[in-house]
Structure formats: structure tokens, C-alpha cells
mmCIF file of C-alpha atoms in Angstrom:
data_model
loop_
_atom_site.group_PDB
_atom_site.id
_atom_site.type_symbol
_atom_site.label_atom_id
_atom_site.label_comp_id
_atom_site.label_asym_id
_atom_site.label_seq_id
_atom_site.Cartn_x
_atom_site.Cartn_y
_atom_site.Cartn_z
ATOM 1 C CA MET A 1214 0.081 0.002 0.197
ATOM 2 C CA CYS A 1215 2.943 2.272 0.758
ATOM 3 C CA LEU A 1216 4.252 1.605 -2.736
ATOM 4 C CA LEU A 1217 1.246 3.066 -4.397
ATOM 5 C CA ARG A 1218 1.588 6.254 -2.258
ATOM 6 C CA TRP A 1219 5.134 6.326 -3.339
ATOM 7 C CA ILE A 1220 4.416 5.819 -6.932
ATOM 8 C CA VAL A 1221 1.932 8.700 -6.982
ATOM 9 C CA ALA A 1222 4.572 10.954 -5.179
ATOM 10 C CA VAL A 1223 7.216 10.391 -7.939
ATOM 11 C CA ASP A 1224 4.693 10.667 -10.633
ATOM 12 C CA ARG A 1225 4.848 7.142 -11.928
ATOM 13 C CA ASP A 1226 1.417 7.489 -13.515
ATOM 14 C CA GLY A 1227 1.754 4.178 -15.615
ATOM 15 C CA TRP A 1228 2.088 1.978 -12.486
ATOM 16 C CA VAL A 1229 -0.976 3.370 -10.631
ATOM 17 C CA SER A 1230 -3.494 1.284 -12.660
ATOM 18 C CA LEU A 1231 -1.340 -1.828 -12.076
ATOM 19 C CA LEU A 1232 -1.263 -1.638 -8.490
ATOM 20 C CA LEU A 1233 -4.943 -0.709 -8.359
ATOM 21 C CA TRP A 1234 -5.675 -3.759 -10.183
ATOM 22 C CA ALA A 1235 -3.561 -5.751 -7.733
ATOM 23 C CA GLY A 1236 -5.673 -4.516 -4.949
ATOM 24 C CA ALA A 1237 -3.886 -1.696 -3.406
ATOM 25 C CA ASP A 1238 -6.154 0.590 -1.156
ATOM 26 C CA PRO A 1239 -5.480 4.239 -2.414
ATOM 27 C CA ARG A 1240 -7.485 5.336 0.657
ATOM 28 C CA LEU A 1241 -5.200 3.622 3.269
ATOM 29 C CA PRO A 1242 -3.174 6.265 5.146
ATOM 30 C CA VAL A 1243 0.414 5.157 4.954
ATOM 31 C CA PRO A 1244 3.783 6.942 5.582
ATOM 32 C CA ARG A 1245 6.224 7.988 2.706
ATOM 33 C CA MET A 1246 8.790 5.283 1.667
ATOM 34 C CA ASP A 1247 11.689 7.272 3.449
ATOM 35 C CA ASP A 1248 9.658 7.683 6.793
ATOM 36 C CA SER A 1249 10.567 4.985 9.328
ATOM 37 C CA ASP A 1250 9.014 6.798 12.303
ATOM 38 C CA VAL A 1251 6.104 9.012 11.798
ATOM 39 C CA ASP A 1252 3.056 10.309 13.579
ATOM 40 C CA GLU A 1253 -0.251 9.206 12.714
ATOM 41 C CA GLU A 1254 -1.203 12.818 11.616
ATOM 42 C CA ASP A 1255 1.708 12.633 9.047
ATOM 43 C CA LEU A 1256 0.268 9.444 7.203
ATOM 44 C CA GLU A 1257 -1.100 10.171 3.890
ATOM 45 C CA THR A 1258 -3.366 8.249 1.364
ATOM 46 C CA ALA A 1259 -2.462 7.855 -2.326
ATOM 47 C CA LEU A 1260 -5.604 9.825 -3.215
ATOM 48 C CA VAL A 1261 -4.664 12.911 -1.056
ATOM 49 C CA ALA A 1262 -1.115 12.712 -2.323
ATOM 50 C CA ALA A 1263 -2.484 12.834 -5.997
ATOM 51 C CA VAL A 1264 -4.778 15.778 -4.995
ATOM 52 C CA ARG A 1265 -1.848 17.513 -3.449
ATOM 53 C CA ARG A 1266 0.291 17.157 -6.458
ATOM 54 C CA GLY A 1267 -2.431 18.247 -8.969
ATOM 55 C CA GLN A 1268 -2.462 14.693 -10.787
ATOM 56 C CA LEU A 1269 -5.858 14.822 -12.063
ATOM 57 C CA ASP A 1270 -5.202 11.541 -14.405
ATOM 58 C CA VAL A 1271 -4.258 9.713 -11.160
ATOM 59 C CA VAL A 1272 -7.314 10.908 -9.435
ATOM 60 C CA LYS A 1273 -9.776 9.800 -12.053
ATOM 61 C CA LYS A 1274 -8.006 6.327 -12.139
ATOM 62 C CA ILE A 1275 -8.367 5.973 -8.447
ATOM 63 C CA GLY A 1276 -12.062 7.221 -8.665
ATOM 64 C CA ILE A 1277 -13.918 9.428 -6.281
ATOM 65 C CA ASP A 1278 -16.312 7.518 -4.191
ATOM 66 C CA PRO A 1279 -18.836 9.958 -2.751
ATOM 67 C CA THR A 1280 -19.660 7.506 0.154
ATOM 68 C CA ARG A 1281 -15.992 7.416 1.151
ATOM 69 C CA ASP A 1282 -14.390 10.614 0.009
ATOM 70 C CA ASP A 1283 -15.022 14.141 1.301
ATOM 71 C CA VAL A 1284 -14.384 16.203 -1.778
ATOM 72 C CA THR A 1285 -14.842 19.477 -0.020
ATOM 73 C CA ALA A 1286 -11.968 18.526 2.353
ATOM 74 C CA LEU A 1287 -9.902 17.194 -0.772
ATOM 75 C CA ILE A 1288 -10.176 20.721 -2.412
ATOM 76 C CA ASN A 1289 -9.992 23.015 0.565
ATOM 77 C CA GLU A 1290 -7.217 21.219 2.499
ATOM 78 C CA TYR A 1291 -4.954 19.339 -0.089
ATOM 79 C CA CYS A 1292 -5.252 21.347 -3.504
ATOM 80 C CA PHE A 1293 -1.694 22.625 -3.254
ATOM 81 C CA TRP A 1294 -0.424 22.534 -6.706
ATOM 82 C CA PRO A 1295 -2.657 24.602 -9.148
ATOM 83 C CA ASN A 1296 -4.410 22.561 -11.720
ATOM 84 C CA PRO A 1297 -7.502 24.164 -12.999
ATOM 85 C CA GLU A 1298 -8.968 21.094 -14.482
ATOM 86 C CA LEU A 1299 -8.478 19.462 -11.214
ATOM 87 C CA VAL A 1300 -10.440 22.207 -9.354
ATOM 88 C CA GLU A 1301 -13.030 22.093 -11.850
ATOM 89 C CA PHE A 1302 -13.309 18.135 -11.562
ATOM 90 C CA LEU A 1303 -13.686 18.293 -7.712
ATOM 91 C CA ILE A 1304 -16.356 21.094 -7.794
ATOM 92 C CA LYS A 1305 -18.429 19.196 -10.355
ATOM 93 C CA LEU A 1306 -18.405 16.454 -8.074
ATOM 94 C CA GLY A 1307 -19.969 18.547 -5.286
ATOM 95 C CA ALA A 1308 -17.054 19.948 -3.501
ATOM 96 C CA ASP A 1309 -18.140 23.065 -1.414
ATOM 97 C CA VAL A 1310 -15.189 25.593 -2.005
ATOM 98 C CA ARG A 1311 -16.871 28.281 0.278
ATOM 99 C CA LYS A 1312 -17.065 25.912 3.290
ATOM 100 C CA ALA A 1313 -13.597 25.903 4.946
ATOM 101 C CA ALA A 1314 -12.058 26.342 8.480
ATOM 102 C CA GLY A 1315 -10.078 29.577 8.771
ATOM 103 C CA GLU A 1316 -7.835 30.603 5.994
ATOM 104 C CA ASP A 1317 -7.002 26.984 4.918
ATOM 105 C CA ASN A 1318 -8.920 26.858 1.687
ATOM 106 C CA ALA A 1319 -8.496 26.436 -1.948
ATOM 107 C CA MET A 1320 -8.221 30.018 -2.711
ATOM 108 C CA ARG A 1321 -5.414 30.315 -0.276
ATOM 109 C CA TRP A 1322 -3.472 27.627 -1.943
ATOM 110 C CA ALA A 1323 -4.216 29.008 -5.457
ATOM 111 C CA PHE A 1324 -2.980 32.701 -4.209
ATOM 112 C CA SER A 1325 0.145 30.893 -2.481
ATOM 113 C CA SER A 1326 1.061 29.109 -5.948
ATOM 114 C CA PHE A 1327 0.645 32.323 -7.686
ATOM 115 C CA GLU A 1328 3.020 34.119 -5.239
ATOM 116 C CA TRP A 1329 5.540 31.306 -5.489
ATOM 117 C CA SER A 1330 5.438 31.454 -9.289
ATOM 118 C CA LEU A 1331 6.579 35.238 -9.548
ATOM 119 C CA ASP A 1332 9.552 34.513 -7.228
ATOM 120 C CA SER A 1333 12.829 35.030 -9.216
ATOM 121 C CA LEU A 1334 14.133 31.870 -7.990
ATOM 122 C CA PHE A 1335 11.188 29.690 -8.865
ATOM 123 C CA ARG A 1336 9.597 31.803 -11.510
ATOM 124 C CA ASP A 1337 7.301 29.515 -13.678
ATOM 125 C CA TYR A 1338 4.881 31.384 -16.086
ATOM 126 C CA THR A 1339 3.113 28.145 -16.731
ATOM 127 C CA ARG A 1340 2.382 27.805 -13.021
ATOM 128 C CA THR A 1341 1.496 31.486 -12.745
ATOM 129 C CA GLU A 1342 -1.306 30.864 -15.564
ATOM 130 C CA ALA A 1343 -2.546 27.780 -14.100
ATOM 131 C CA ALA A 1344 -2.733 29.498 -10.407
ATOM 132 C CA LEU A 1345 -4.642 32.491 -11.987
ATOM 133 C CA ARG A 1346 -7.006 30.127 -13.745
ATOM 134 C CA CYS A 1347 -7.748 28.444 -10.278
ATOM 135 C CA ILE A 1348 -8.286 31.869 -8.692
ATOM 136 C CA GLU A 1349 -10.771 32.765 -11.480
ATOM 137 C CA ILE A 1350 -12.598 29.276 -11.187
ATOM 138 C CA LEU A 1351 -12.919 29.663 -7.398
ATOM 139 C CA ALA A 1352 -14.035 33.313 -7.544
ATOM 140 C CA ALA A 1353 -16.715 32.227 -10.038
ATOM 141 C CA ASN A 1354 -17.948 29.807 -7.516
ATOM 142 C CA GLY A 1355 -18.180 32.450 -4.664
ATOM 143 C CA VAL A 1356 -14.938 32.333 -3.046
ATOM 144 C CA ARG A 1357 -13.075 35.491 -2.082
ATOM 145 C CA ARG A 1358 -9.444 35.986 -0.705
ATOM 146 C CA HIS A 1359 -9.596 38.007 2.465
ATOM 147 C CA PRO A 1360 -6.679 37.212 4.609
ATOM 148 C CA ASN A 1361 -6.840 38.471 8.297
ATOM 149 C CA ASP A 1362 -3.081 37.764 8.756
ATOM 150 C CA PRO A 1363 -1.013 41.080 7.690
ATOM 151 C CA TYR A 1364 1.764 38.634 6.928
ATOM 152 C CA ARG A 1365 -0.305 37.055 4.299
ATOM 153 C CA ILE A 1366 -1.058 40.431 2.761
ATOM 154 C CA SER A 1367 2.524 41.260 2.747
ATOM 155 C CA CYS A 1368 3.598 38.020 0.952
ATOM 156 C CA PHE A 1369 1.058 38.864 -1.679
ATOM 157 C CA ARG A 1370 2.250 42.486 -1.830
ATOM 158 C CA ARG A 1371 6.079 41.305 -2.118
ATOM 159 C CA ALA A 1372 5.172 38.735 -5.011
ATOM 160 C CA ILE A 1373 3.324 41.354 -7.019
ATOM 161 C CA ALA A 1374 6.224 43.883 -6.448
ATOM 162 C CA LYS A 1375 8.783 41.409 -7.874
ATOM 163 C CA ALA A 1376 6.823 41.111 -11.166
ATOM 164 C CA PRO A 1377 7.534 43.454 -14.147
ATOM 165 C CA ALA A 1378 5.228 46.269 -13.917
ATOM 166 C CA TYR A 1379 3.333 45.127 -17.215
ATOM 167 C CA ASP A 1380 2.884 41.700 -15.722
ATOM 168 C CA ALA A 1381 1.745 42.914 -12.337
ATOM 169 C CA ILE A 1382 -0.915 45.099 -13.672
ATOM 170 C CA SER A 1383 -1.927 42.262 -16.174
ATOM 171 C CA HIS A 1384 -2.226 39.863 -13.091
ATOM 172 C CA LEU A 1385 -3.937 42.219 -10.816
ATOM 173 C CA GLU A 1386 -6.610 43.223 -13.645
ATOM 174 C CA ARG A 1387 -7.549 39.502 -13.981
ATOM 175 C CA ILE A 1388 -7.739 38.983 -10.194
ATOM 176 C CA ILE A 1389 -10.162 42.234 -10.032
ATOM 177 C CA LYS A 1390 -12.033 41.255 -13.010
ATOM 178 C CA ALA A 1391 -12.727 37.787 -11.450
ATOM 179 C CA SER A 1392 -13.905 39.570 -8.258
ATOM 180 C CA ALA A 1393 -11.399 37.155 -6.263
ATOM 181 C CA ILE A 1394 -10.433 40.209 -3.829
ATOM 182 C CA GLU A 1395 -12.758 42.724 -2.485
ATOM 183 C CA GLN A 1396 -12.100 46.317 -2.663
ATOM 184 C CA PRO A 1397 -11.145 47.066 1.096
ATOM 185 C CA PHE A 1398 -8.213 44.339 0.548
ATOM 186 C CA PHE A 1399 -7.186 45.827 -2.678
ATOM 187 C CA LYS A 1400 -6.980 49.182 -1.208
ATOM 188 C CA ASP A 1401 -4.790 47.987 1.707
ATOM 189 C CA LEU A 1402 -2.659 46.044 -0.757
ATOM 190 C CA MET A 1403 -1.875 48.994 -2.869
ATOM 191 C CA CYS A 1404 -1.156 51.593 -0.164
ATOM 192 C CA THR A 1405 2.660 51.201 -0.110
ATOM 193 C CA PRO A 1406 5.010 53.433 -2.221
ATOM 194 C CA ARG A 1407 6.089 50.526 -4.235
ATOM 195 C CA MET A 1408 2.524 49.507 -5.011
ATOM 196 C CA LYS A 1409 1.663 53.067 -5.884
ATOM 197 C CA GLU A 1410 4.523 53.090 -8.241
ATOM 198 C CA ILE A 1411 2.607 50.566 -10.136
ATOM 199 C CA LEU A 1412 -0.462 52.685 -10.271
ATOM 200 C CA LYS A 1413 1.459 55.256 -11.991
ATOM 201 C CA GLN A 1414 2.385 53.349 -15.049
ATOM 202 C CA THR A 1415 0.657 53.881 -18.335
ATOM 203 C CA TYR A 1416 -0.020 50.190 -19.279
ATOM 204 C CA PRO A 1417 -3.335 49.014 -20.327
ATOM 205 C CA GLY A 1418 -5.658 48.089 -17.533
ATOM 206 C CA VAL A 1419 -3.829 50.274 -14.987
ATOM 207 C CA ILE A 1420 -6.807 53.020 -14.960
ATOM 208 C CA LYS A 1421 -9.212 50.131 -13.715
ATOM 209 C CA LEU A 1422 -6.565 49.302 -10.960
ATOM 210 C CA ARG A 1423 -6.460 52.999 -9.832
ATOM 211 C CA GLU A 1424 -10.321 53.134 -9.627
ATOM 212 C CA TYR A 1425 -10.533 50.052 -7.640
ATOM 213 C CA ALA A 1426 -7.862 51.264 -5.333
ATOM 214 C CA GLY A 1427 -9.530 54.589 -4.863
ATOM 215 C CA TYR A 1428 -6.574 56.314 -6.249
ATOM 216 C CA SER A 1429 -5.892 58.638 -9.033
ATOM 217 C CA GLY A 1430 -2.602 60.240 -10.061
ATOM 218 C CA SER A 1431 -4.438 63.462 -11.101
ATOM 219 C CA ARG A 1432 -5.762 64.044 -7.677
ATOM 220 C CA SER A 1433 -4.112 66.124 -4.934
ATOM 221 C CA ARG A 1434 -2.346 64.574 -2.190
ATOM 222 C CA LYS A 1435 -4.925 65.968 0.061
ATOM 223 C CA ASN A 1436 -7.816 64.195 -1.688
ATOM 224 C CA ARG A 1437 -6.016 60.972 -1.835
ATOM 225 C CA MET A 1438 -5.278 61.127 1.916
ATOM 226 C CA ARG A 1439 -9.079 61.508 2.467
ATOM 227 C CA ASN A 1440 -9.688 58.379 0.655
#
């Protein structure tokens, strides 16, 4: 059973069907192959591993059983790697993306993936697009990102600030258009000098960002402070 979990983890898709045929239980919590001493809370099923890694094909091979699988928990607690097709698949099976405890939810993981994709050390524009699509899909299903932790807001701000201005504006415009973040959060996000520099750019879409932030470069400093 542990072997099936390991094969999912190392992305050996072709072996999954064989092990399932041989009777491996993809819902049995097991440790990783390299873990000799683990707590029960660290055990993981092959199904959870596949969801966590965004492996839609593996999830489909295992199959979702409504009588055994909590699809709401799967999407909100384990959908770490951005795969918009997997997000749509779980939603269609009945996952409630608006039902989550605290900030641990699918939208948080989508935003975290988006932030990581913009980091200069890990920059991956394919992952950026996948994360943005996940954000758009989740927003279309009623989820909004409104972190209560100032640190999470700072992380998002730093990620946006690292992107080229044109990309930052384009990404923010998509996020706003999808209604993924509400206006008070966006105003807070754009209040620093570095973020206001983005709003001073002349690239397409920046006017919409200024309006949403309640900021206009043509207004006086006094009027801006009133807002």
C-alpha cells in the first residue's frame, strides 16, 4: 500500500493502474517510503497525495467515491499544486469551496502558488497561468480572498512587487475582474509606495486598478489622503 503512495509521489502514472488492479487501497493512510518513524497525523493516502500534487489523471484512475471521499476536504485542504482542471473536476463532484475552516482553503493555496510562481528563484509562467485560472474558477464559485493575517497580505504584496510592472498590472486586472478580492483588501494591498508606483504606470488596465484602489494620479495629495 505504501508503494502506491510512493508511485503517486514520484509521478509514476503508468504503475498506478497496475497497483489498483492488484488490490492496493488508495485510501489507506501510509507513510512515505523514506519515513521510518512518523506520527499518525503525518500519514497520507495515495488519493490525497494525487490531489496535493495536482495529478488529475491519477485522481480519475483512483476514482472519487462519494460515500467514502470528502471532496470538500480534498479541495480545501489538499489542492496545493495549481491545476484548474482538477479544481473544476472536484467542484463538479460537489466540493463546496466556500466551506472551509479559517484561511486553509483552495483559494489560499491558489494565491500561494501564484505568489511562488512570481519569485525570481522559482519563476514559472506556466504555473502562474495555472494559478490564475484556479483563482478565476474559485471566484466564479463564490470564493473571495480576504486574509486576516497581515503577513499573508505582505507576502502577496511582495510577490506582485517582484513582477515586471506590465505583468503585475495584467495579473491584478484579472484577479479584480474575477472578483477574487474585495475592494477594501485591494486598497490595503496598494497603499505602499512600491505598489503606488505600479498605479502610476501607463500600461493597459492600470486605470481600472487605480479606480478600484480609490486612487488617481491626477488628484491632489490631500484628496488621496481623505480616501
